[in-house]
XYZ file of C-alpha atoms in Angstrom:
302
model
C 40.206 20.630 0.821
C 38.051 23.117 -1.118
C 40.881 25.652 -1.270
C 43.279 22.958 -2.462
C 40.940 21.785 -5.209
C 40.324 25.369 -6.347
C 44.052 26.063 -6.452
C 44.864 22.933 -8.431
C 41.996 23.397 -10.885
C 43.815 26.128 -12.814
C 46.058 24.661 -15.585
C 48.763 27.269 -15.005
C 48.959 26.470 -11.300
C 48.920 22.736 -12.027
C 51.947 23.300 -14.299
C 53.777 25.032 -11.446
C 52.961 22.166 -9.084
C 54.368 19.721 -11.627
C 57.585 21.730 -11.894
C 57.943 21.983 -8.119
C 57.439 18.242 -7.777
C 60.802 17.834 -9.503
C 62.681 20.168 -7.135
C 62.391 23.556 -5.383
C 62.724 26.481 -7.777
C 62.801 30.266 -7.743
C 59.989 32.447 -9.034
C 62.064 33.588 -11.997
C 62.985 30.071 -13.087
C 59.403 28.871 -12.680
C 58.174 31.732 -14.858
C 60.689 30.840 -17.574
C 59.865 27.120 -17.525
C 56.123 27.780 -17.510
C 56.534 30.361 -20.288
C 54.613 32.926 -18.270
C 55.175 36.452 -16.989
C 56.775 36.671 -13.550
C 53.995 38.784 -11.899
C 51.378 36.207 -12.994
C 53.592 33.376 -11.756
C 53.993 35.105 -8.392
C 50.209 35.427 -8.007
C 49.701 31.763 -8.851
C 52.365 30.716 -6.336
C 50.780 32.868 -3.630
C 47.423 31.147 -4.282
C 49.077 27.737 -4.009
C 50.811 28.777 -0.783
C 47.534 29.974 0.768
C 46.039 26.584 -0.131
C 48.923 24.909 1.703
C 50.311 23.016 -1.251
C 53.602 24.939 -1.524
C 55.916 26.709 0.892
C 58.548 29.387 0.261
C 61.554 31.068 1.769
C 63.667 34.023 0.740
C 67.329 33.427 -0.104
C 69.154 36.680 -0.848
C 67.294 38.367 -3.704
C 65.383 35.248 -4.656
C 62.262 33.581 -3.271
C 62.419 29.806 -3.534
C 59.260 27.705 -3.619
C 58.976 24.017 -2.720
C 56.091 21.565 -2.942
C 54.435 20.271 0.229
C 53.529 16.615 -0.505
C 51.236 16.034 2.502
C 48.167 17.888 1.119
C 48.517 16.021 -2.178
C 48.649 12.699 -0.359
C 45.525 13.656 1.622
C 43.777 14.611 -1.614
C 44.865 11.364 -3.253
C 43.503 9.397 -0.298
C 40.187 11.247 -0.443
C 39.870 10.664 -4.182
C 40.787 7.019 -3.729
C 38.077 6.626 -1.103
C 35.510 8.174 -3.440
C 36.563 5.835 -6.243
C 36.402 2.778 -3.964
C 32.946 3.792 -2.719
C 31.627 4.176 -6.255
C 33.213 0.928 -7.408
C 32.084 -1.414 -4.646
C 30.601 -4.511 -6.216
C 27.154 -4.419 -4.586
C 26.654 -0.667 -4.605
C 24.363 1.698 -6.534
C 26.987 2.209 -9.264
C 26.940 -1.514 -10.060
C 23.155 -1.384 -10.498
C 23.532 1.757 -12.635
C 25.998 -0.010 -14.922
C 23.801 -3.115 -15.215
C 20.821 -0.947 -16.082
C 22.861 0.881 -18.716
C 23.758 -2.384 -20.443
C 20.150 -3.557 -20.343
C 18.920 -0.168 -21.555
C 21.068 -0.207 -24.664
C 19.999 -3.745 -25.542
C 16.283 -3.067 -25.061
C 16.361 0.163 -27.076
C 17.919 -1.715 -29.979
C 15.248 -4.415 -29.727
C 12.275 -2.015 -29.521
C 11.616 -1.707 -33.224
C 7.832 -1.994 -33.382
C 4.752 -2.315 -31.132
C 4.549 -5.678 -29.390
C 8.308 -6.178 -29.540
C 8.503 -7.420 -25.919
C 5.152 -9.237 -25.703
C 5.506 -12.610 -24.028
C 8.725 -11.675 -22.244
C 8.669 -13.102 -18.740
C 10.668 -12.809 -15.544
C 10.663 -14.972 -12.447
C 11.665 -13.921 -8.954
C 12.075 -16.316 -6.019
C 12.544 -15.068 -2.469
C 12.632 -17.064 0.788
C 11.040 -14.854 3.443
C 11.553 -15.300 7.163
C 7.917 -14.849 8.163
C 4.665 -16.773 8.038
C 2.438 -16.482 4.937
C -0.248 -14.515 6.808
C 2.129 -11.643 7.552
C 3.754 -11.786 4.113
C 0.266 -11.479 2.631
C -0.339 -8.257 4.553
C 2.870 -6.790 3.150
C 1.677 -7.662 -0.345
C -1.813 -6.185 -0.033
C -1.920 -3.408 2.601
C -0.785 -0.038 1.286
C 0.899 1.114 4.509
C 3.112 -1.977 4.371
C 3.472 -2.051 0.585
C 4.813 1.502 0.674
C 7.762 0.318 2.739
C 9.204 -1.909 0.023
C 7.402 -1.608 -3.333
C 9.969 0.641 -5.100
C 13.592 0.243 -6.246
C 16.349 1.475 -3.948
C 16.595 5.027 -5.308
C 12.848 5.754 -5.307
C 10.087 6.271 -2.744
C 6.316 5.896 -2.827
C 4.501 9.186 -3.377
C 0.999 7.740 -3.841
C -0.250 4.195 -3.475
C -3.691 2.655 -3.789
C -4.142 -1.108 -3.538
C -7.646 -2.535 -3.202
C -7.059 -6.211 -2.445
C -10.196 -7.644 -4.050
C -11.015 -8.901 -7.557
C -11.467 -5.835 -9.742
C -9.811 -3.629 -7.135
C -7.904 -0.559 -8.248
C -4.102 -0.175 -8.129
C -2.279 3.158 -8.368
C 1.452 3.460 -7.812
C 3.327 6.750 -8.107
C 6.881 7.256 -7.021
C 9.567 9.935 -6.821
C 13.281 10.150 -6.260
C 14.045 8.945 -2.737
C 15.977 12.132 -1.943
C 13.297 14.469 -3.324
C 11.628 14.771 0.072
C 9.816 18.025 -0.772
C 8.346 16.842 -4.106
C 10.177 19.560 -6.022
C 11.288 17.358 -8.898
C 9.195 15.571 -11.518
C 7.339 12.345 -10.789
C 9.739 9.474 -11.478
C 7.012 7.069 -12.524
C 3.369 6.146 -12.313
C 1.508 2.906 -12.931
C -2.159 1.953 -12.803
C -3.793 -1.440 -12.783
C -6.375 -3.825 -11.401
C -6.370 -6.787 -9.029
C -7.498 -10.055 -10.626
C -7.236 -13.001 -8.222
C -7.133 -12.899 -4.426
C -6.571 -16.000 -2.322
C -5.408 -14.733 1.073
C -2.148 -16.251 2.199
C -1.790 -18.241 -1.034
C -2.007 -16.362 -4.333
C -2.360 -12.818 -5.632
C -2.505 -11.743 -9.284
C -2.880 -8.315 -10.837
C -2.291 -6.296 -14.005
C -0.211 -3.143 -13.800
C 0.581 -0.693 -16.610
C 3.413 1.854 -16.255
C 2.543 5.203 -17.797
C 4.563 7.104 -20.360
C 5.180 10.841 -19.815
C 2.234 11.641 -22.090
C -0.067 9.415 -20.009
C -0.145 6.523 -22.470
C 0.496 2.901 -21.499
C 4.115 1.727 -21.831
C 3.218 -1.958 -21.448
C 1.081 -4.188 -19.281
C 2.638 -6.402 -16.626
C 0.742 -9.536 -15.590
C 2.033 -10.370 -12.132
C 1.324 -13.516 -10.157
C 2.569 -14.045 -6.606
C 2.400 -17.493 -4.985
C 3.075 -17.985 -1.290
C 4.162 -21.384 -0.014
C 4.876 -22.171 3.654
C 8.427 -23.320 4.312
C 10.352 -24.557 7.300
C 11.716 -21.064 7.939
C 8.763 -18.943 6.823
C 7.420 -18.433 3.307
C 8.723 -19.041 -0.197
C 7.535 -16.252 -2.485
C 7.382 -17.130 -6.180
C 6.698 -14.194 -8.526
C 5.866 -14.601 -12.210
C 6.039 -11.389 -14.276
C 4.848 -11.399 -17.925
C 4.675 -8.539 -20.451
C 1.986 -7.735 -23.020
C 0.934 -4.603 -24.940
C 4.527 -3.377 -25.215
C 5.019 -0.121 -27.101
C 8.162 1.116 -28.819
C 8.585 3.659 -26.012
C 8.544 0.987 -23.306
C 12.205 -0.008 -23.680
C 13.442 2.187 -20.804
C 10.816 0.681 -18.466
C 11.416 -2.924 -19.469
C 15.179 -2.518 -19.118
C 14.707 -1.846 -15.409
C 12.299 -4.659 -14.493
C 14.801 -7.277 -13.421
C 16.930 -4.862 -11.416
C 14.149 -2.658 -10.021
C 11.625 -5.315 -9.054
C 14.437 -7.455 -7.706
C 15.562 -4.603 -5.460
C 11.992 -4.176 -4.227
C 11.750 -7.843 -3.276
C 15.122 -7.643 -1.553
C 13.734 -4.801 0.562
C 10.733 -6.967 1.425
C 13.024 -9.819 2.468
C 15.120 -7.419 4.553
C 11.961 -6.278 6.363
C 11.388 -9.782 7.673
C 15.066 -10.365 8.437
C 15.138 -7.328 10.730
C 14.480 -7.468 14.457
C 10.946 -8.638 15.358
C 9.949 -5.242 16.745
C 10.511 -3.708 13.283
C 7.888 -5.966 11.745
C 5.555 -5.432 14.689
C 5.887 -1.701 14.227
C 4.991 -2.037 10.563
C 1.901 -4.043 11.536
C 0.822 -1.347 13.973
C 1.247 1.304 11.263
C -0.870 -0.754 8.891
C -3.544 -1.271 11.544
C -3.688 2.460 12.179
C -3.960 3.189 8.458
C -6.713 0.631 7.949
C -8.649 1.993 10.907
C -8.665 5.462 9.329
C -9.795 4.283 5.877
C -11.532 1.199 4.500
C -9.478 1.528 1.320
C -5.843 0.479 1.220
C -4.420 3.853 0.252
C -1.392 5.868 1.314
C -0.183 9.350 0.478
C 3.345 10.737 0.322
C 3.851 10.327 4.059
C 2.403 6.784 4.028
C -0.680 7.799 6.019
C -4.027 6.567 4.762
C -6.161 9.035 2.830
C -9.497 8.938 1.060
């Protein structure tokens, strides 16, 4: 496939392929129709033949070339598969497009400080687990690290002290940047306000701009209510202190935080042993450190 793509990438060779699609032709005729010198045309045809897209045979003093359609059909199928993968309705491209629309709208709206103050979002998620276990996933760093980022990011550093006045630090990187070679994708710092185990958790969290300044402050309240199948999680998300430079952050709240909550819901929908394993990891982390803190490999650190 690589050889085929390289061969077809040259405009002169693509012209020859187009001519041969009409009918087999000799080197001399192809050179005339392509308005090129015959030695150059011969070299291009030899490249196409090595790539398998044309075939030739000698007839008297002439060499006749013909197009082989099979490689083109295979290429078309491969390109079609790539297009279908990118276009699937629930895939990453759909989220990318939604974010792009939101981004343009928020940038237009961000005319002065405080432009987004009072904006609020609400997220509702039915979770297939009891409130006590849901609470652990909301407050223990080893469990938080498993879901508290959008789909394309991963936790690089996480501190969550689940007590009034407790410190929150969240830093994340690209999910595929496993060696931390790229820049930090985002960082936020905040403080826990209200803690009612198994019932309600509130905190303030401020994403940081590249220069270290505050983009905005998110006031987040999470209410847990027992249900017949587990727990109903009700999240209220309100913005204050919005700066002009916060538009890119605010544009991603609905999509990004929604993806995070979907990951949390998926955790509880998985097989029971998956959740049990997460509990064991959290227990091990909490045994090592009294603080709820994880590093890039989700192990607890001081």
